[in-house]
Amino acid sequence: MTTQAVPSFCLAGRDFALVIEADAAGMPVWRHVGARVMGAALPWRLADAMPPASFSLDARPALSPVPTFGTGWFGSPALLAHRDGGDFAQGFDACHFEWVDKPGHLRLTLTDSVAQIRLEQDVRLDPACDVAKLSARLINTGDSSLDVQWLASGTIPLPSTGDSEAMRVRYPIGRHNHEWAMQDEPLGKGIWSRENRRGLTSHDAFPGAIVMMPGGTAQSGPCFSAQLAWSGNHAQSIGWCDEGFHVWQSGMLLAPGEGRLAPGETLETPEWWLTFSREGSDGAAQNFHGAVRGAMRWPQGGMKPRPVHINSWEGFYFDHDEARLKRLADDAARLGVERFVLDDGWFHRRNDDRAGLGDWWPDAAKYPAGLGPLADHVRGLGMEFGLWVEPEMVNPDSDLYRAHPDWALQISGRAPITARNQLVLDLANPQVSDYLFERLDALLRDLPIAYLKWDHNRDLAHAAGPDGRARYRRQVAAVYRLLDRLIDAHPHVEIEACAGGGGRIDAGIVQRSHRFWTSDCIDATARIAMQRGFLGFMPPEIMGAHVGASPAHATGRAHDMAWRCAVALPGHFGVEMNPATLSADERTVLADWIAFYKAQRSRLHAGRVWCGDAGDGLAWQAHGDDDDLLLIVYRLSPTCQRMPPPVRLPMLDKDAQYDVQLIRETGSPGYGQPDAPAFAAMRATPLAVAGDYLAQIGLAIPMMHAESAAIYAIRRRAA
Ligand code: GLA
């Protein structure tokens, strides 16, 4: 094998490497994206070593990090643009390669002197978490308007394999009340694609996916994963390319006209986050957890232990009464709750979902002396005070709308489309964002608010500004600016991102928020799959997880208190019900789980997360590191075996010894049968078990009823 003397630019992390080379004409081509295989110079590229296939262009095109349309690349382009129908084909004729920050940040500046565009493609790799961030910036250097239909944040090849059916794509679908329903399909030889036009991240089309390479599993083998850091319309695709590999790309989806660039104007894409792991989809998820942790901005510079919430919504809905809410605070404080969040229903004329959005001051009938007395009461009990807002929205029945009907997004001549009786404000209008900043700023100054739950309860339709042009992209940029402005003015405040539950969960909004409301469905059994989907892309400490009422409001299904607590345990724990409706026994159980959560949260929220299935209705989840783990085993459905299957923990060190103790169960030992002596012993004192036994044969699980959990502490024995 010979090595090539071509300029090559390598970004290498722990297990992940991206290599870009200059071709003979000095243009960039992807050389490699995937496992870190560096060490020596790379051998020849297959494309250079093979003669062009028959019926090919004489110059064989290789995949550029920015493939264009119409100049020899026949796969998916990263750019689609034209000038009044002309300049529809772009081909770069110069490229400047620059290490903005060696070796973690490479910038390619590509120019097309014919179509008169300049494009900067950035590729960064954070070796600490093995997450690459790709983004593009297009500048119209011509003297007429350029219409851009599509500009990908990034385009990569997936490694070539002879068995593309063995490559699987996993991605969430869903709806309000049932987010994160993971799908799993072979990639095959077509195009897999997902698009979202709802104007916000959406419940159904999270902008990310996981690609399991042949041999990849949850805990081992090669796996790619990607997500777009953007809270608006987006598109992602993985298409088979006849050269013999798949091409994956992602970017924001532009509405007609949104990509029109005047001479000198720039279009900037959001970042596309991409990772690779040799440790399966859990390894890729752990990489993303690291990247999200690194990108978040916490008050005081670091995350404090995640405080237990009480949220007023499902316990009280719009029915706010100051005395009853003070009683809620008293009950919550007695349970061990640390943060009280006053949800929807507190502001001017907000008695149901038909009026009030936009009028962000306390309702005088419900709160004659404002929110101060309630907030002071909460703080007097030692809890933080938090408040729900939905700033981007307006009800037609509001003082704000009556004064400024032109502030809502709308299309002149078309009847407004309402959803939940509300319209969307045009945040790109500076008067609107100034009004919202002033209202929120006044609340944050007047009241001791430590927390905002920031909601967004509808999809966008008729999203045009007064000029009649589409405003989707500018709306997202404007809400980011408003959040950033508020965070700068009130850096002590934490923000929860919510959109009818999980409609705005993404790596863009996470850089200006501190918690996600995972779903409006608080049914514990339904939550397990949703939480595991969420944990594929986001870390557990920002996953809002509440203990709701029984029966669950979203599903009507009843669950005992301990099961509800065990399911909420791994996330950012909260309670969303009126504890006054609970029996004394239920209150004792809830208080005990709150104390357990507090004792475990540093372990649950700092380390790594693994999620597995043992079959026979058993799902498991481990949090911590491989020296010190909390293992939660959930039995979802009744066993059909006389002896339940063991739970294998492949991430444990095969050469180590572990102490394993069964520290908590949601049901009584034995579940109506005589208790097994082995489990009685494991409850009393830790049992020494070899790592290879736990990894390959597995941990014994007690007989459990459906919808019950067993929790183990697993610690490495000192050598
Ligand atoms: C959305 C949220 C809920 C609650 C309501 C209030 O549905 O997801 O948690 O805040 O709005 O209207």
XYZ file of C-alpha atoms in Angstrom, residues 279-614:
336
model
C -19.949 1.182 22.721
C -23.287 1.032 20.967
C -26.197 3.434 21.211
C -25.617 3.907 24.950
C -22.073 5.064 24.176
C -23.375 7.542 21.595
C -26.013 8.791 24.071
C -23.339 9.254 26.729
C -21.331 11.344 24.258
C -24.357 13.575 23.711
C -24.916 13.847 27.458
C -21.361 15.177 27.691
C -21.911 17.666 24.867
C -25.193 18.941 26.317
C -23.625 19.275 29.766
C -20.786 21.234 28.182
C -23.126 23.564 26.270
C -25.520 24.417 29.100
C -25.209 27.683 31.001
C -26.084 27.273 34.669
C -26.605 30.081 37.150
C -23.446 30.425 39.246
C -21.545 28.531 36.587
C -22.518 25.014 37.626
C -25.515 22.773 38.178
C -26.726 22.520 41.749
C -28.473 19.298 42.835
C -31.745 19.155 40.976
C -34.418 20.378 43.424
C -37.630 18.402 43.867
C -40.537 20.248 42.234
C -44.179 20.621 42.988
C -46.073 21.847 39.934
C -49.615 23.171 40.334
C -50.965 22.211 36.887
C -52.656 18.816 37.153
C -53.637 19.400 40.785
C -55.350 22.750 40.195
C -55.424 23.590 36.460
C -56.893 27.131 36.112
C -58.584 27.005 39.476
C -56.241 29.251 41.430
C -57.135 30.169 44.973
C -54.422 31.764 47.044
C -55.360 29.997 50.281
C -55.467 26.554 48.608
C -52.173 27.173 46.846
C -50.567 28.168 50.145
C -51.862 24.896 51.537
C -50.300 23.125 48.529
C -46.992 24.767 49.425
C -47.335 23.651 53.078
C -48.093 20.058 52.060
C -45.271 20.041 49.527
C -42.740 21.382 52.013
C -43.721 18.639 54.467
C -43.034 16.049 51.759
C -39.538 17.413 51.206
C -40.238 19.434 48.040
C -37.719 22.188 47.281
C -39.236 24.230 44.438
C -42.850 25.343 43.970
C -43.897 26.089 40.381
C -47.094 28.049 39.870
C -48.389 26.886 36.495
C -50.922 28.391 34.079
C -53.916 30.281 35.501
C -52.257 33.083 37.540
C -52.404 36.029 35.132
C -54.965 38.584 34.018
C -58.360 36.998 33.197
C -56.858 33.535 32.773
C -59.733 31.341 33.932
C -59.558 28.834 31.094
C -57.583 28.492 27.884
C -59.694 31.016 25.982
C -58.273 34.294 27.318
C -55.365 36.096 28.873
C -52.189 35.065 27.026
C -50.204 38.230 26.458
C -51.387 40.013 29.629
C -48.528 39.056 31.896
C -49.571 40.525 35.223
C -51.316 38.777 38.137
C -55.076 38.372 37.949
C -56.543 40.882 40.394
C -59.503 38.673 41.359
C -57.371 35.642 42.196
C -54.389 37.519 43.596
C -55.671 40.857 44.982
C -52.261 41.677 46.477
C -50.343 40.247 43.497
C -48.194 37.110 43.654
C -45.962 38.496 46.411
C -47.828 36.922 49.360
C -47.825 33.452 47.770
C -44.180 33.738 46.685
C -43.173 34.910 50.169
C -45.130 32.068 51.740
C -43.325 29.566 49.510
C -39.938 31.069 50.282
C -40.775 31.162 53.982
C -41.162 27.388 53.781
C -37.634 27.115 52.409
C -38.666 26.456 48.800
C -37.854 28.329 45.594
C -40.686 30.031 43.741
C -41.179 29.362 40.030
C -43.701 30.715 37.529
C -45.241 29.461 34.256
C -45.278 31.766 31.223
C -46.025 31.332 27.536
C -44.500 34.532 26.133
C -44.666 33.753 22.415
C -48.464 33.455 22.454
C -51.490 35.727 22.532
C -55.200 35.024 22.925
C -57.399 37.159 20.683
C -59.315 37.740 23.927
C -56.577 39.720 25.668
C -55.761 43.369 26.261
C -52.546 42.866 24.299
C -54.310 41.613 21.173
C -56.992 44.282 21.356
C -54.252 46.933 21.452
C -51.958 45.319 18.880
C -53.773 42.893 16.586
C -50.954 43.412 14.088
C -48.416 41.840 16.481
C -49.582 38.295 15.723
C -48.112 36.286 12.871
C -50.714 36.265 10.127
C -51.302 36.342 6.393
C -53.226 39.348 5.245
C -56.537 38.331 3.644
C -56.646 34.938 5.368
C -58.656 34.168 8.490
C -56.266 33.551 11.404
C -55.745 29.892 12.326
C -56.069 29.454 16.076
C -54.896 26.491 18.132
C -55.932 26.196 21.789
C -57.632 29.543 21.075
C -54.311 31.287 20.635
C -52.169 32.971 18.009
C -48.397 33.324 17.809
C -46.709 36.692 18.315
C -44.238 37.950 15.738
C -41.124 37.915 17.892
C -38.907 39.237 15.120
C -40.801 42.537 15.494
C -38.615 44.447 18.005
C -41.676 46.095 19.579
C -43.046 42.646 20.415
C -39.832 41.281 21.872
C -39.291 44.525 23.829
C -42.821 44.280 25.259
C -42.225 40.668 26.304
C -38.834 41.458 27.771
C -40.291 44.336 29.792
C -43.201 42.228 31.136
C -40.958 39.313 32.093
C -38.255 41.584 33.437
C -40.849 43.343 35.642
C -42.073 40.011 37.032
C -38.511 38.852 37.708
C -37.664 42.150 39.410
C -40.851 42.431 41.464
C -41.031 38.853 42.688
C -38.491 36.428 44.136
C -38.715 34.163 41.063
C -35.932 31.608 40.743
C -37.475 29.620 37.893
C -39.565 30.130 34.768
C -41.448 27.362 33.019
C -41.504 28.696 29.445
C -44.241 27.070 27.383
C -45.242 27.117 23.696
C -48.577 25.457 23.136
C -49.193 25.312 19.416
C -47.690 24.707 15.995
C -47.115 27.634 13.634
C -49.456 28.263 10.719
C -49.832 31.540 8.862
C -46.348 32.355 10.091
C -45.895 35.546 8.121
C -44.786 39.018 9.135
C -46.530 42.233 8.021
C -44.546 42.103 4.745
C -46.291 38.804 3.935
C -43.017 36.852 4.058
C -42.437 33.620 5.958
C -41.123 34.155 9.466
C -40.355 30.615 10.719
C -36.590 30.965 10.783
C -36.572 34.481 12.174
C -39.069 33.456 14.871
C -36.657 30.844 16.230
C -33.729 33.259 16.129
C -35.882 35.873 17.890
C -36.955 33.576 20.706
C -33.309 32.596 21.236
C -32.425 36.318 21.452
C -35.233 37.012 23.920
C -34.172 34.110 26.140
C -30.527 35.209 25.958
C -31.486 38.771 26.879
C -33.466 37.587 29.898
C -30.703 35.253 31.022
C -28.192 38.108 30.785
C -30.475 40.366 32.838
C -31.410 37.661 35.379
C -28.586 35.153 35.459
C -29.835 33.498 38.660
C -33.058 32.260 37.009
C -33.407 28.692 35.708
C -35.710 28.082 32.740
C -37.727 25.019 31.796
C -38.463 24.517 28.096
C -41.921 23.119 27.485
C -44.163 22.958 24.442
C -47.268 21.017 25.368
C -44.811 18.676 27.113
C -41.997 17.605 24.806
C -42.620 19.707 21.684
C -39.434 21.749 22.028
C -36.660 19.450 23.165
C -33.460 20.047 21.214
C -29.814 21.016 21.511
C -30.535 24.626 20.452
C -32.978 25.580 23.194
C -30.972 23.592 25.767
C -28.268 26.233 25.545
C -30.739 28.682 27.065
C -32.763 26.447 29.412
C -32.183 24.054 32.297
C -34.914 21.456 32.169
C -37.341 19.948 29.684
C -40.902 19.010 30.430
C -40.689 15.590 28.809
C -44.390 15.006 28.183
C -47.826 16.028 29.383
C -48.471 12.311 29.830
C -47.549 11.495 33.436
C -48.685 7.858 33.222
C -45.689 6.090 34.778
C -45.808 3.008 32.546
C -46.136 5.082 29.370
C -43.279 7.305 30.533
C -40.671 4.553 30.620
C -40.287 4.296 26.852
C -40.482 8.079 26.459
C -37.747 8.603 29.022
C -35.500 6.043 27.368
C -36.006 7.777 24.013
C -35.164 11.130 25.603
C -32.038 9.704 27.246
C -30.758 8.709 23.820
C -30.026 12.393 23.158
C -30.273 14.340 26.432
C -28.930 13.747 29.954
C -31.189 12.629 32.819
C -30.772 15.681 35.061
C -32.742 17.859 32.618
C -35.510 15.314 32.035
C -38.531 16.620 33.949
C -40.154 13.546 35.554
C -43.176 13.938 37.818
C -45.241 11.785 40.105
C -48.763 12.458 38.940
C -52.215 11.552 40.180
C -53.746 8.096 39.896
C -55.567 7.448 37.630
C -53.230 9.360 35.300
C -55.050 12.287 33.685
C -53.650 11.546 30.213
C -54.517 7.839 30.088
C -56.980 7.054 32.868
C -54.678 4.247 34.080
C -54.186 3.743 37.834
C -50.782 3.040 39.415
C -49.618 2.714 42.971
C -47.499 5.467 44.458
C -44.230 3.531 44.628
C -44.333 2.638 40.909
C -44.972 6.257 39.970
C -42.015 7.305 42.133
C -39.663 4.646 40.777
C -40.331 5.784 37.201
C -39.796 9.473 38.022
C -36.668 8.698 40.061
C -33.924 8.902 37.396
C -34.965 12.279 35.984
C -35.384 15.717 37.531
C -37.949 14.590 40.068
C -41.184 16.413 40.743
C -44.729 16.021 41.981
C -47.733 17.180 39.980
C -50.954 16.589 41.913
C -52.618 17.867 45.032
C -51.061 15.943 47.952
C -54.120 16.846 50.045
C -56.007 14.221 48.015
C -53.593 11.449 49.076
C -54.075 9.001 51.928
C -51.684 9.232 54.877
C -49.978 6.038 53.673
C -49.476 7.411 50.191
C -48.001 10.599 51.605
C -45.546 8.553 53.663
C -44.495 6.548 50.610
C -44.070 9.709 48.533
C -42.000 11.462 51.228
C -39.812 8.383 51.538
C -39.130 8.293 47.772
C -38.375 12.017 47.776
C -35.770 11.391 50.483
C -34.387 8.466 48.442
C -34.186 10.665 45.313
C -32.263 13.303 47.254
C -29.827 10.684 48.527
C -29.286 9.303 45.007
C -29.444 12.360 42.763
C -25.703 13.013 42.627
C -25.235 9.473 41.310
C -28.236 9.616 39.006
C -27.289 12.918 37.404
C -23.553 13.065 37.085
C -22.299 9.965 35.384
C -23.261 7.749 32.513
C -26.567 6.083 31.645
C -27.120 2.652 30.145
C -30.546 1.366 29.057
C -31.178 -2.279 28.310
C -33.862 -4.903 27.907
C -33.660 -8.335 29.496
